[in-house]
Amino acid sequence: MAKKRRPQTKAAAPRPGDGTVPVVGAREPCPCGSGRRYKACHGAAATHAVTELVQRPFEGLPGEADWVALRELVPAATVELHLKDGLPEGVPSVTLATVLPMAWPALRRDNGAVLLGLQNDTATGDISRDLADTLQRALVAEPGTPVAAGRTAADGPRLQDLLDPAAPFEPAVHTGFEFWIENAENATGEVAASLERANAAAIPTVRLDSVGGAYWCEVPEKNHLRWVMTHPEEELLDALARLHAAGESSLGEGTRLVGSFRAHGLTVPVWDLPSSVRAADVEKPAAAFAERLAGALASRTPLTADERRARNGLTSRQVTLN
């Protein structure tokens, strides 16, 4: 093939609206003919669009709080996903998984089923768009192959465009990673050893039934309840401060609200629990707390001095995960 000749006259700097320009490698000449590299020409706007951080990437999806929990807090869980247009021919199911072996972004099983990994590094500031891109490539991948990380287009669809908004989002939390392989009970050799190592590192975790987005976990010396909440952050912190100042923020004897995380635009209050307190023990206390929280959220009176001190204490212990 003859080598393309560079234009003899300097072209005017193209604008993103000049027309459709193919996506090429960042260091390759821009297809518009400007003579500049793609990343400095038409690729600049695309790069900015895909790197701009989306604060709440899972907003609008069913189970936003659970998406955040599975992304940041839960070691081993799966959820059946439902596509707006139904499953393509040859794809019996699509399953979201917290993590896949070798940190693969996705996996197409031998039977055509798709597993989509959630706890992976992503290429842009919009996790939803990155996951949607991976999912689309997984749906057409050869059965029996993993799906590698790819370069996400700035104008590509997001999960909100691909998933059925009316479908349920019901996480199944597992004690280990047997969901990685079919017939895991018959695994031998290196496969069995790999599973054993992964399972040994998984923190025992249980999703509460009485309230949404709340996960009990067992750690040495004490347990925790980590509860992802979708209320606006400032209103939630005010409400938590009201309850804390009134001595109503605990989940029972020996439990204590110790602070919160901030993850993907949502606030995640955290309680310390005695090691003797199991997940079943906090079901009723959590439901009762949800009622008290609803009342505190409805209050519009200014915070008292004690409540402001409680709020300052909570915010000083807040940690941002992303």
mmCIF file with all atom_site columns, N, CA, C and O in Angstrom, residues 225 227 229 236-259 269-273 282 285-293 296 310-311 314 317:
data_model
loop_
_atom_site.group_PDB
_atom_site.id
_atom_site.type_symbol
_atom_site.label_atom_id
_atom_site.label_alt_id
_atom_site.label_comp_id
_atom_site.label_asym_id
_atom_site.label_entity_id
_atom_site.label_seq_id
_atom_site.pdbx_PDB_ins_code
_atom_site.Cartn_x
_atom_site.Cartn_y
_atom_site.Cartn_z
_atom_site.occupancy
_atom_site.B_iso_or_equiv
_atom_site.pdbx_formal_charge
_atom_site.auth_seq_id
_atom_site.auth_comp_id
_atom_site.auth_asym_id
_atom_site.auth_atom_id
_atom_site.pdbx_PDB_model_num
ATOM 1   N N  . LEU A 1 225 ? -20.903 -3.303 60.365 1.00 0.00 ? 225 LEU A N  1
ATOM 2   C CA . LEU A 1 225 ? -22.010 -3.156 59.435 1.00 0.00 ? 225 LEU A CA 1
ATOM 3   C C  . LEU A 1 225 ? -21.697 -1.936 58.580 1.00 0.00 ? 225 LEU A C  1
ATOM 4   O O  . LEU A 1 225 ? -21.482 -0.841 59.104 1.00 0.00 ? 225 LEU A O  1
ATOM 5   N N  . TRP A 1 227 ? -23.221 0.286  55.508 1.00 0.00 ? 227 TRP A N  1
ATOM 6   C CA . TRP A 1 227 ? -24.558 0.505  54.956 1.00 0.00 ? 227 TRP A CA 1
ATOM 7   C C  . TRP A 1 227 ? -24.499 1.624  53.915 1.00 0.00 ? 227 TRP A C  1
ATOM 8   O O  . TRP A 1 227 ? -24.335 2.800  54.250 1.00 0.00 ? 227 TRP A O  1
ATOM 9   N N  . MET A 1 229 ? -25.957 4.259  51.557 1.00 0.00 ? 229 MET A N  1
ATOM 10  C CA . MET A 1 229 ? -27.213 5.006  51.550 1.00 0.00 ? 229 MET A CA 1
ATOM 11  C C  . MET A 1 229 ? -27.252 5.990  50.389 1.00 0.00 ? 229 MET A C  1
ATOM 12  O O  . MET A 1 229 ? -26.231 6.591  50.054 1.00 0.00 ? 229 MET A O  1
ATOM 13  N N  . LEU A 1 236 ? -27.969 13.604 54.897 1.00 0.00 ? 236 LEU A N  1
ATOM 14  C CA . LEU A 1 236 ? -27.723 12.379 55.654 1.00 0.00 ? 236 LEU A CA 1
ATOM 15  C C  . LEU A 1 236 ? -26.816 12.646 56.849 1.00 0.00 ? 236 LEU A C  1
ATOM 16  O O  . LEU A 1 236 ? -27.069 12.164 57.958 1.00 0.00 ? 236 LEU A O  1
ATOM 17  N N  . LEU A 1 237 ? -25.750 13.428 56.650 1.00 0.00 ? 237 LEU A N  1
ATOM 18  C CA . LEU A 1 237 ? -24.845 13.717 57.762 1.00 0.00 ? 237 LEU A CA 1
ATOM 19  C C  . LEU A 1 237 ? -25.555 14.510 58.859 1.00 0.00 ? 237 LEU A C  1
ATOM 20  O O  . LEU A 1 237 ? -25.318 14.272 60.057 1.00 0.00 ? 237 LEU A O  1
ATOM 21  N N  . ASP A 1 238 ? -26.431 15.428 58.482 1.00 0.00 ? 238 ASP A N  1
ATOM 22  C CA . ASP A 1 238 ? -27.221 16.145 59.488 1.00 0.00 ? 238 ASP A CA 1
ATOM 23  C C  . ASP A 1 238 ? -28.089 15.174 60.282 1.00 0.00 ? 238 ASP A C  1
ATOM 24  O O  . ASP A 1 238 ? -28.171 15.253 61.512 1.00 0.00 ? 238 ASP A O  1
ATOM 25  N N  . ALA A 1 239 ? -28.751 14.265 59.568 1.00 0.00 ? 239 ALA A N  1
ATOM 26  C CA . ALA A 1 239 ? -29.643 13.310 60.233 1.00 0.00 ? 239 ALA A CA 1
ATOM 27  C C  . ALA A 1 239 ? -28.862 12.380 61.150 1.00 0.00 ? 239 ALA A C  1
ATOM 28  O O  . ALA A 1 239 ? -29.286 12.098 62.285 1.00 0.00 ? 239 ALA A O  1
ATOM 29  N N  . LEU A 1 240 ? -27.711 11.889 60.690 1.00 0.00 ? 240 LEU A N  1
ATOM 30  C CA . LEU A 1 240 ? -26.895 11.025 61.536 1.00 0.00 ? 240 LEU A CA 1
ATOM 31  C C  . LEU A 1 240 ? -26.423 11.782 62.780 1.00 0.00 ? 240 LEU A C  1
ATOM 32  O O  . LEU A 1 240 ? -26.366 11.215 63.876 1.00 0.00 ? 240 LEU A O  1
ATOM 33  N N  . ALA A 1 241 ? -26.090 13.055 62.608 1.00 0.00 ? 241 ALA A N  1
ATOM 34  C CA . ALA A 1 241 ? -25.641 13.866 63.744 1.00 0.00 ? 241 ALA A CA 1
ATOM 35  C C  . ALA A 1 241 ? -26.762 14.029 64.761 1.00 0.00 ? 241 ALA A C  1
ATOM 36  O O  . ALA A 1 241 ? -26.527 13.979 65.982 1.00 0.00 ? 241 ALA A O  1
ATOM 37  N N  . ARG A 1 242 ? -27.990 14.248 64.286 1.00 0.00 ? 242 ARG A N  1
ATOM 38  C CA . ARG A 1 242 ? -29.126 14.376 65.208 1.00 0.00 ? 242 ARG A CA 1
ATOM 39  C C  . ARG A 1 242 ? -29.281 13.105 66.041 1.00 0.00 ? 242 ARG A C  1
ATOM 40  O O  . ARG A 1 242 ? -29.458 13.157 67.271 1.00 0.00 ? 242 ARG A O  1
ATOM 41  N N  . LEU A 1 243 ? -29.206 11.964 65.371 1.00 0.00 ? 243 LEU A N  1
ATOM 42  C CA . LEU A 1 243 ? -29.375 10.699 66.084 1.00 0.00 ? 243 LEU A CA 1
ATOM 43  C C  . LEU A 1 243 ? -28.194 10.435 67.020 1.00 0.00 ? 243 LEU A C  1
ATOM 44  O O  . LEU A 1 243 ? -28.384 9.947  68.144 1.00 0.00 ? 243 LEU A O  1
ATOM 45  N N  . HIS A 1 244 ? -26.991 10.745 66.564 1.00 0.00 ? 244 HIS A N  1
ATOM 46  C CA . HIS A 1 244 ? -25.803 10.497 67.380 1.00 0.00 ? 244 HIS A CA 1
ATOM 47  C C  . HIS A 1 244 ? -25.843 11.331 68.650 1.00 0.00 ? 244 HIS A C  1
ATOM 48  O O  . HIS A 1 244 ? -25.551 10.836 69.753 1.00 0.00 ? 244 HIS A O  1
ATOM 49  N N  . ALA A 1 245 ? -26.220 12.597 68.514 1.00 0.00 ? 245 ALA A N  1
ATOM 50  C CA . ALA A 1 245 ? -26.282 13.478 69.684 1.00 0.00 ? 245 ALA A CA 1
ATOM 51  C C  . ALA A 1 245 ? -27.360 13.044 70.653 1.00 0.00 ? 245 ALA A C  1
ATOM 52  O O  . ALA A 1 245 ? -27.233 13.246 71.866 1.00 0.00 ? 245 ALA A O  1
ATOM 53  N N  . ALA A 1 246 ? -28.408 12.437 70.127 1.00 0.00 ? 246 ALA A N  1
ATOM 54  C CA . ALA A 1 246 ? -29.511 11.981 70.984 1.00 0.00 ? 246 ALA A CA 1
ATOM 55  C C  . ALA A 1 246 ? -29.277 10.584 71.544 1.00 0.00 ? 246 ALA A C  1
ATOM 56  O O  . ALA A 1 246 ? -30.130 10.047 72.259 1.00 0.00 ? 246 ALA A O  1
ATOM 57  N N  . GLY A 1 247 ? -28.132 9.972  71.214 1.00 0.00 ? 247 GLY A N  1
ATOM 58  C CA . GLY A 1 247 ? -27.844 8.622  71.690 1.00 0.00 ? 247 GLY A CA 1
ATOM 59  C C  . GLY A 1 247 ? -28.667 7.557  70.992 1.00 0.00 ? 247 GLY A C  1
ATOM 60  O O  . GLY A 1 247 ? -28.898 6.487  71.564 1.00 0.00 ? 247 GLY A O  1
ATOM 61  N N  . GLU A 1 248 ? -29.085 7.837  69.763 1.00 0.00 ? 248 GLU A N  1
ATOM 62  C CA . GLU A 1 248 ? -29.942 6.900  69.036 1.00 0.00 ? 248 GLU A CA 1
ATOM 63  C C  . GLU A 1 248 ? -29.300 6.388  67.745 1.00 0.00 ? 248 GLU A C  1
ATOM 64  O O  . GLU A 1 248 ? -29.989 5.935  66.835 1.00 0.00 ? 248 GLU A O  1
ATOM 65  N N  . SER A 1 249 ? -27.984 6.446  67.679 1.00 0.00 ? 249 SER A N  1
ATOM 66  C CA . SER A 1 249 ? -27.318 6.040  66.440 1.00 0.00 ? 249 SER A CA 1
ATOM 67  C C  . SER A 1 249 ? -26.760 4.624  66.487 1.00 0.00 ? 249 SER A C  1
ATOM 68  O O  . SER A 1 249 ? -26.219 4.143  65.491 1.00 0.00 ? 249 SER A O  1
ATOM 69  N N  . SER A 1 250 ? -26.884 3.947  67.621 1.00 0.00 ? 250 SER A N  1
ATOM 70  C CA . SER A 1 250 ? -26.324 2.596  67.715 1.00 0.00 ? 250 SER A CA 1
ATOM 71  C C  . SER A 1 250 ? -27.311 1.566  67.167 1.00 0.00 ? 250 SER A C  1
ATOM 72  O O  . SER A 1 250 ? -28.476 1.869  66.881 1.00 0.00 ? 250 SER A O  1
ATOM 73  N N  . LEU A 1 251 ? -26.821 0.344  67.035 1.00 0.00 ? 251 LEU A N  1
ATOM 74  C CA . LEU A 1 251 ? -27.658 -0.774 66.592 1.00 0.00 ? 251 LEU A CA 1
ATOM 75  C C  . LEU A 1 251 ? -27.825 -1.797 67.702 1.00 0.00 ? 251 LEU A C  1
ATOM 76  O O  . LEU A 1 251 ? -28.082 -2.977 67.434 1.00 0.00 ? 251 LEU A O  1
ATOM 77  N N  . GLY A 1 252 ? -27.695 -1.347 68.937 1.00 0.00 ? 252 GLY A N  1
ATOM 78  C CA . GLY A 1 252 ? -27.853 -2.245 70.072 1.00 0.00 ? 252 GLY A CA 1
ATOM 79  C C  . GLY A 1 252 ? -26.656 -2.173 71.003 1.00 0.00 ? 252 GLY A C  1
ATOM 80  O O  . GLY A 1 252 ? -25.671 -1.469 70.737 1.00 0.00 ? 252 GLY A O  1
ATOM 81  N N  . GLU A 1 253 ? -26.723 -2.909 72.071 1.00 0.00 ? 253 GLU A N  1
ATOM 82  C CA . GLU A 1 253 ? -25.687 -2.877 73.096 1.00 0.00 ? 253 GLU A CA 1
ATOM 83  C C  . GLU A 1 253 ? -24.324 -3.261 72.518 1.00 0.00 ? 253 GLU A C  1
ATOM 84  O O  . GLU A 1 253 ? -24.183 -4.248 71.804 1.00 0.00 ? 253 GLU A O  1
ATOM 85  N N  . GLY A 1 254 ? -23.330 -2.450 72.817 1.00 0.00 ? 254 GLY A N  1
ATOM 86  C CA . GLY A 1 254 ? -21.976 -2.737 72.374 1.00 0.00 ? 254 GLY A CA 1
ATOM 87  C C  . GLY A 1 254 ? -21.677 -2.312 70.953 1.00 0.00 ? 254 GLY A C  1
ATOM 88  O O  . GLY A 1 254 ? -20.541 -2.471 70.490 1.00 0.00 ? 254 GLY A O  1
ATOM 89  N N  . THR A 1 255 ? -22.658 -1.750 70.233 1.00 0.00 ? 255 THR A N  1
ATOM 90  C CA . THR A 1 255 ? -22.437 -1.305 68.855 1.00 0.00 ? 255 THR A CA 1
ATOM 91  C C  . THR A 1 255 ? -22.229 0.206  68.843 1.00 0.00 ? 255 THR A C  1
ATOM 92  O O  . THR A 1 255 ? -22.697 0.921  69.729 1.00 0.00 ? 255 THR A O  1
ATOM 93  N N  . ARG A 1 256 ? -21.555 0.689  67.798 1.00 0.00 ? 256 ARG A N  1
ATOM 94  C CA . ARG A 1 256 ? -21.243 2.125  67.772 1.00 0.00 ? 256 ARG A CA 1
ATOM 95  C C  . ARG A 1 256 ? -21.078 2.604  66.333 1.00 0.00 ? 256 ARG A C  1
ATOM 96  O O  . ARG A 1 256 ? -20.378 1.973  65.533 1.00 0.00 ? 256 ARG A O  1
ATOM 97  N N  . LEU A 1 257 ? -21.739 3.711  66.000 1.00 0.00 ? 257 LEU A N  1
ATOM 98  C CA . LEU A 1 257 ? -21.513 4.374  64.722 1.00 0.00 ? 257 LEU A CA 1
ATOM 99  C C  . LEU A 1 257 ? -20.162 5.067  64.790 1.00 0.00 ? 257 LEU A C  1
ATOM 100 O O  . LEU A 1 257 ? -19.959 5.965  65.613 1.00 0.00 ? 257 LEU A O  1
ATOM 101 N N  . VAL A 1 258 ? -19.210 4.653  63.934 1.00 0.00 ? 258 VAL A N  1
ATOM 102 C CA . VAL A 1 258 ? -17.840 5.145  64.072 1.00 0.00 ? 258 VAL A CA 1
ATOM 103 C C  . VAL A 1 258 ? -17.423 6.111  62.965 1.00 0.00 ? 258 VAL A C  1
ATOM 104 O O  . VAL A 1 258 ? -16.374 6.748  63.056 1.00 0.00 ? 258 VAL A O  1
ATOM 105 N N  . GLY A 1 259 ? -18.216 6.234  61.931 1.00 0.00 ? 259 GLY A N  1
ATOM 106 C CA . GLY A 1 259 ? -17.845 7.127  60.839 1.00 0.00 ? 259 GLY A CA 1
ATOM 107 C C  . GLY A 1 259 ? -18.494 6.691  59.546 1.00 0.00 ? 259 GLY A C  1
ATOM 108 O O  . GLY A 1 259 ? -19.529 6.022  59.553 1.00 0.00 ? 259 GLY A O  1
ATOM 109 N N  . PRO A 1 269 ? -22.285 4.882  55.999 1.00 0.00 ? 269 PRO A N  1
ATOM 110 C CA . PRO A 1 269 ? -22.047 4.829  57.439 1.00 0.00 ? 269 PRO A CA 1
ATOM 111 C C  . PRO A 1 269 ? -21.543 3.443  57.864 1.00 0.00 ? 269 PRO A C  1
ATOM 112 O O  . PRO A 1 269 ? -21.932 2.428  57.286 1.00 0.00 ? 269 PRO A O  1
ATOM 113 N N  . VAL A 1 270 ? -20.681 3.441  58.891 1.00 0.00 ? 270 VAL A N  1
ATOM 114 C CA . VAL A 1 270 ? -20.065 2.199  59.370 1.00 0.00 ? 270 VAL A CA 1
ATOM 115 C C  . VAL A 1 270 ? -20.250 2.094  60.868 1.00 0.00 ? 270 VAL A C  1
ATOM 116 O O  . VAL A 1 270 ? -20.007 3.046  61.609 1.00 0.00 ? 270 VAL A O  1
ATOM 117 N N  . TRP A 1 271 ? -20.683 0.917  61.311 1.00 0.00 ? 271 TRP A N  1
ATOM 118 C CA . TRP A 1 271 ? -20.834 0.620  62.733 1.00 0.00 ? 271 TRP A CA 1
ATOM 119 C C  . TRP A 1 271 ? -19.843 -0.457 63.151 1.00 0.00 ? 271 TRP A C  1
ATOM 120 O O  . TRP A 1 271 ? -19.648 -1.445 62.412 1.00 0.00 ? 271 TRP A O  1
ATOM 121 N N  . ASP A 1 272 ? -19.233 -0.285 64.307 1.00 0.00 ? 272 ASP A N  1
ATOM 122 C CA . ASP A 1 272 ? -18.473 -1.354 64.950 1.00 0.00 ? 272 ASP A CA 1
ATOM 123 C C  . ASP A 1 272 ? -19.458 -2.237 65.709 1.00 0.00 ? 272 ASP A C  1
ATOM 124 O O  . ASP A 1 272 ? -20.368 -1.731 66.393 1.00 0.00 ? 272 ASP A O  1
ATOM 125 N N  . LEU A 1 273 ? -19.248 -3.551 65.608 1.00 0.00 ? 273 LEU A N  1
ATOM 126 C CA . LEU A 1 273 ? -20.095 -4.509 66.297 1.00 0.00 ? 273 LEU A CA 1
ATOM 127 C C  . LEU A 1 273 ? -19.220 -5.469 67.097 1.00 0.00 ? 273 LEU A C  1
ATOM 128 O O  . LEU A 1 273 ? -18.116 -5.817 66.650 1.00 0.00 ? 273 LEU A O  1
ATOM 129 N N  . VAL A 1 282 ? -28.473 -8.151 63.716 1.00 0.00 ? 282 VAL A N  1
ATOM 130 C CA . VAL A 1 282 ? -28.650 -6.717 63.434 1.00 0.00 ? 282 VAL A CA 1
ATOM 131 C C  . VAL A 1 282 ? -29.789 -6.451 62.446 1.00 0.00 ? 282 VAL A C  1
ATOM 132 O O  . VAL A 1 282 ? -30.019 -5.302 62.064 1.00 0.00 ? 282 VAL A O  1
ATOM 133 N N  . PRO A 1 285 ? -32.520 -4.442 64.577 1.00 0.00 ? 285 PRO A N  1
ATOM 134 C CA . PRO A 1 285 ? -31.980 -3.117 64.918 1.00 0.00 ? 285 PRO A CA 1
ATOM 135 C C  . PRO A 1 285 ? -31.767 -2.221 63.704 1.00 0.00 ? 285 PRO A C  1
ATOM 136 O O  . PRO A 1 285 ? -31.982 -1.000 63.782 1.00 0.00 ? 285 PRO A O  1
ATOM 137 N N  . ALA A 1 286 ? -31.359 -2.793 62.587 1.00 0.00 ? 286 ALA A N  1
ATOM 138 C CA . ALA A 1 286 ? -31.155 -1.987 61.378 1.00 0.00 ? 286 ALA A CA 1
ATOM 139 C C  . ALA A 1 286 ? -32.484 -1.447 60.862 1.00 0.00 ? 286 ALA A C  1
ATOM 140 O O  . ALA A 1 286 ? -32.575 -0.281 60.438 1.00 0.00 ? 286 ALA A O  1
ATOM 141 N N  . ALA A 1 287 ? -33.521 -2.266 60.885 1.00 0.00 ? 287 ALA A N  1
ATOM 142 C CA . ALA A 1 287 ? -34.839 -1.805 60.442 1.00 0.00 ? 287 ALA A CA 1
ATOM 143 C C  . ALA A 1 287 ? -35.356 -0.695 61.348 1.00 0.00 ? 287 ALA A C  1
ATOM 144 O O  . ALA A 1 287 ? -35.934 0.297  60.878 1.00 0.00 ? 287 ALA A O  1
ATOM 145 N N  . ALA A 1 288 ? -35.121 -0.836 62.656 1.00 0.00 ? 288 ALA A N  1
ATOM 146 C CA . ALA A 1 288 ? -35.546 0.200  63.596 1.00 0.00 ? 288 ALA A CA 1
ATOM 147 C C  . ALA A 1 288 ? -34.750 1.481  63.374 1.00 0.00 ? 288 ALA A C  1
ATOM 148 O O  . ALA A 1 288 ? -35.299 2.597  63.449 1.00 0.00 ? 288 ALA A O  1
ATOM 149 N N  . PHE A 1 289 ? -33.456 1.335  63.097 1.00 0.00 ? 289 PHE A N  1
ATOM 150 C CA . PHE A 1 289 ? -32.641 2.525  62.829 1.00 0.00 ? 289 PHE A CA 1
ATOM 151 C C  . PHE A 1 289 ? -33.127 3.239  61.569 1.00 0.00 ? 289 PHE A C  1
ATOM 152 O O  . PHE A 1 289 ? -33.145 4.474  61.518 1.00 0.00 ? 289 PHE A O  1
ATOM 153 N N  . ALA A 1 290 ? -33.512 2.481  60.553 1.00 0.00 ? 290 ALA A N  1
ATOM 154 C CA . ALA A 1 290 ? -34.002 3.090  59.313 1.00 0.00 ? 290 ALA A CA 1
ATOM 155 C C  . ALA A 1 290 ? -35.225 3.968  59.591 1.00 0.00 ? 290 ALA A C  1
ATOM 156 O O  . ALA A 1 290 ? -35.379 5.038  58.983 1.00 0.00 ? 290 ALA A O  1
ATOM 157 N N  . GLU A 1 291 ? -36.089 3.553  60.511 1.00 0.00 ? 291 GLU A N  1
ATOM 158 C CA . GLU A 1 291 ? -37.249 4.364  60.871 1.00 0.00 ? 291 GLU A CA 1
ATOM 159 C C  . GLU A 1 291 ? -36.818 5.640  61.589 1.00 0.00 ? 291 GLU A C  1
ATOM 160 O O  . GLU A 1 291 ? -37.332 6.728  61.315 1.00 0.00 ? 291 GLU A O  1
ATOM 161 N N  . ARG A 1 292 ? -35.853 5.518  62.508 1.00 0.00 ? 292 ARG A N  1
ATOM 162 C CA . ARG A 1 292 ? -35.369 6.708  63.214 1.00 0.00 ? 292 ARG A CA 1
ATOM 163 C C  . ARG A 1 292 ? -34.686 7.665  62.240 1.00 0.00 ? 292 ARG A C  1
ATOM 164 O O  . ARG A 1 292 ? -34.843 8.890  62.332 1.00 0.00 ? 292 ARG A O  1
ATOM 165 N N  . LEU A 1 293 ? -33.955 7.103  61.297 1.00 0.00 ? 293 LEU A N  1
ATOM 166 C CA . LEU A 1 293 ? -33.262 7.936  60.315 1.00 0.00 ? 293 LEU A CA 1
ATOM 167 C C  . LEU A 1 293 ? -34.256 8.689  59.443 1.00 0.00 ? 293 LEU A C  1
ATOM 168 O O  . LEU A 1 293 ? -34.045 9.871  59.130 1.00 0.00 ? 293 LEU A O  1
ATOM 169 N N  . ALA A 1 296 ? -35.335 11.652 61.320 1.00 0.00 ? 296 ALA A N  1
ATOM 170 C CA . ALA A 1 296 ? -34.289 12.673 61.401 1.00 0.00 ? 296 ALA A CA 1
ATOM 171 C C  . ALA A 1 296 ? -34.086 13.375 60.064 1.00 0.00 ? 296 ALA A C  1
ATOM 172 O O  . ALA A 1 296 ? -33.820 14.584 60.016 1.00 0.00 ? 296 ALA A O  1
ATOM 173 N N  . ALA A 1 310 ? -21.417 16.612 67.009 1.00 0.00 ? 310 ALA A N  1
ATOM 174 C CA . ALA A 1 310 ? -21.536 15.227 66.540 1.00 0.00 ? 310 ALA A CA 1
ATOM 175 C C  . ALA A 1 310 ? -21.270 15.143 65.043 1.00 0.00 ? 310 ALA A C  1
ATOM 176 O O  . ALA A 1 310 ? -20.593 14.227 64.568 1.00 0.00 ? 310 ALA A O  1
ATOM 177 N N  . ARG A 1 311 ? -21.777 16.122 64.305 1.00 0.00 ? 311 ARG A N  1
ATOM 178 C CA . ARG A 1 311 ? -21.566 16.123 62.848 1.00 0.00 ? 311 ARG A CA 1
ATOM 179 C C  . ARG A 1 311 ? -20.087 16.321 62.518 1.00 0.00 ? 311 ARG A C  1
ATOM 180 O O  . ARG A 1 311 ? -19.539 15.647 61.634 1.00 0.00 ? 311 ARG A O  1
ATOM 181 N N  . LEU A 1 314 ? -18.295 13.097 62.994 1.00 0.00 ? 314 LEU A N  1
ATOM 182 C CA . LEU A 1 314 ? -18.551 12.115 61.932 1.00 0.00 ? 314 LEU A CA 1
ATOM 183 C C  . LEU A 1 314 ? -17.784 12.470 60.657 1.00 0.00 ? 314 LEU A C  1
ATOM 184 O O  . LEU A 1 314 ? -17.196 11.605 60.007 1.00 0.00 ? 314 LEU A O  1
ATOM 185 N N  . ARG A 1 317 ? -14.033 11.748 60.526 1.00 0.00 ? 317 ARG A N  1
ATOM 186 C CA . ARG A 1 317 ? -13.649 10.350 60.362 1.00 0.00 ? 317 ARG A CA 1
ATOM 187 C C  . ARG A 1 317 ? -14.127 9.774  59.017 1.00 0.00 ? 317 ARG A C  1
ATOM 188 O O  . ARG A 1 317 ? -14.102 8.560  58.817 1.00 0.00 ? 317 ARG A O  1
#
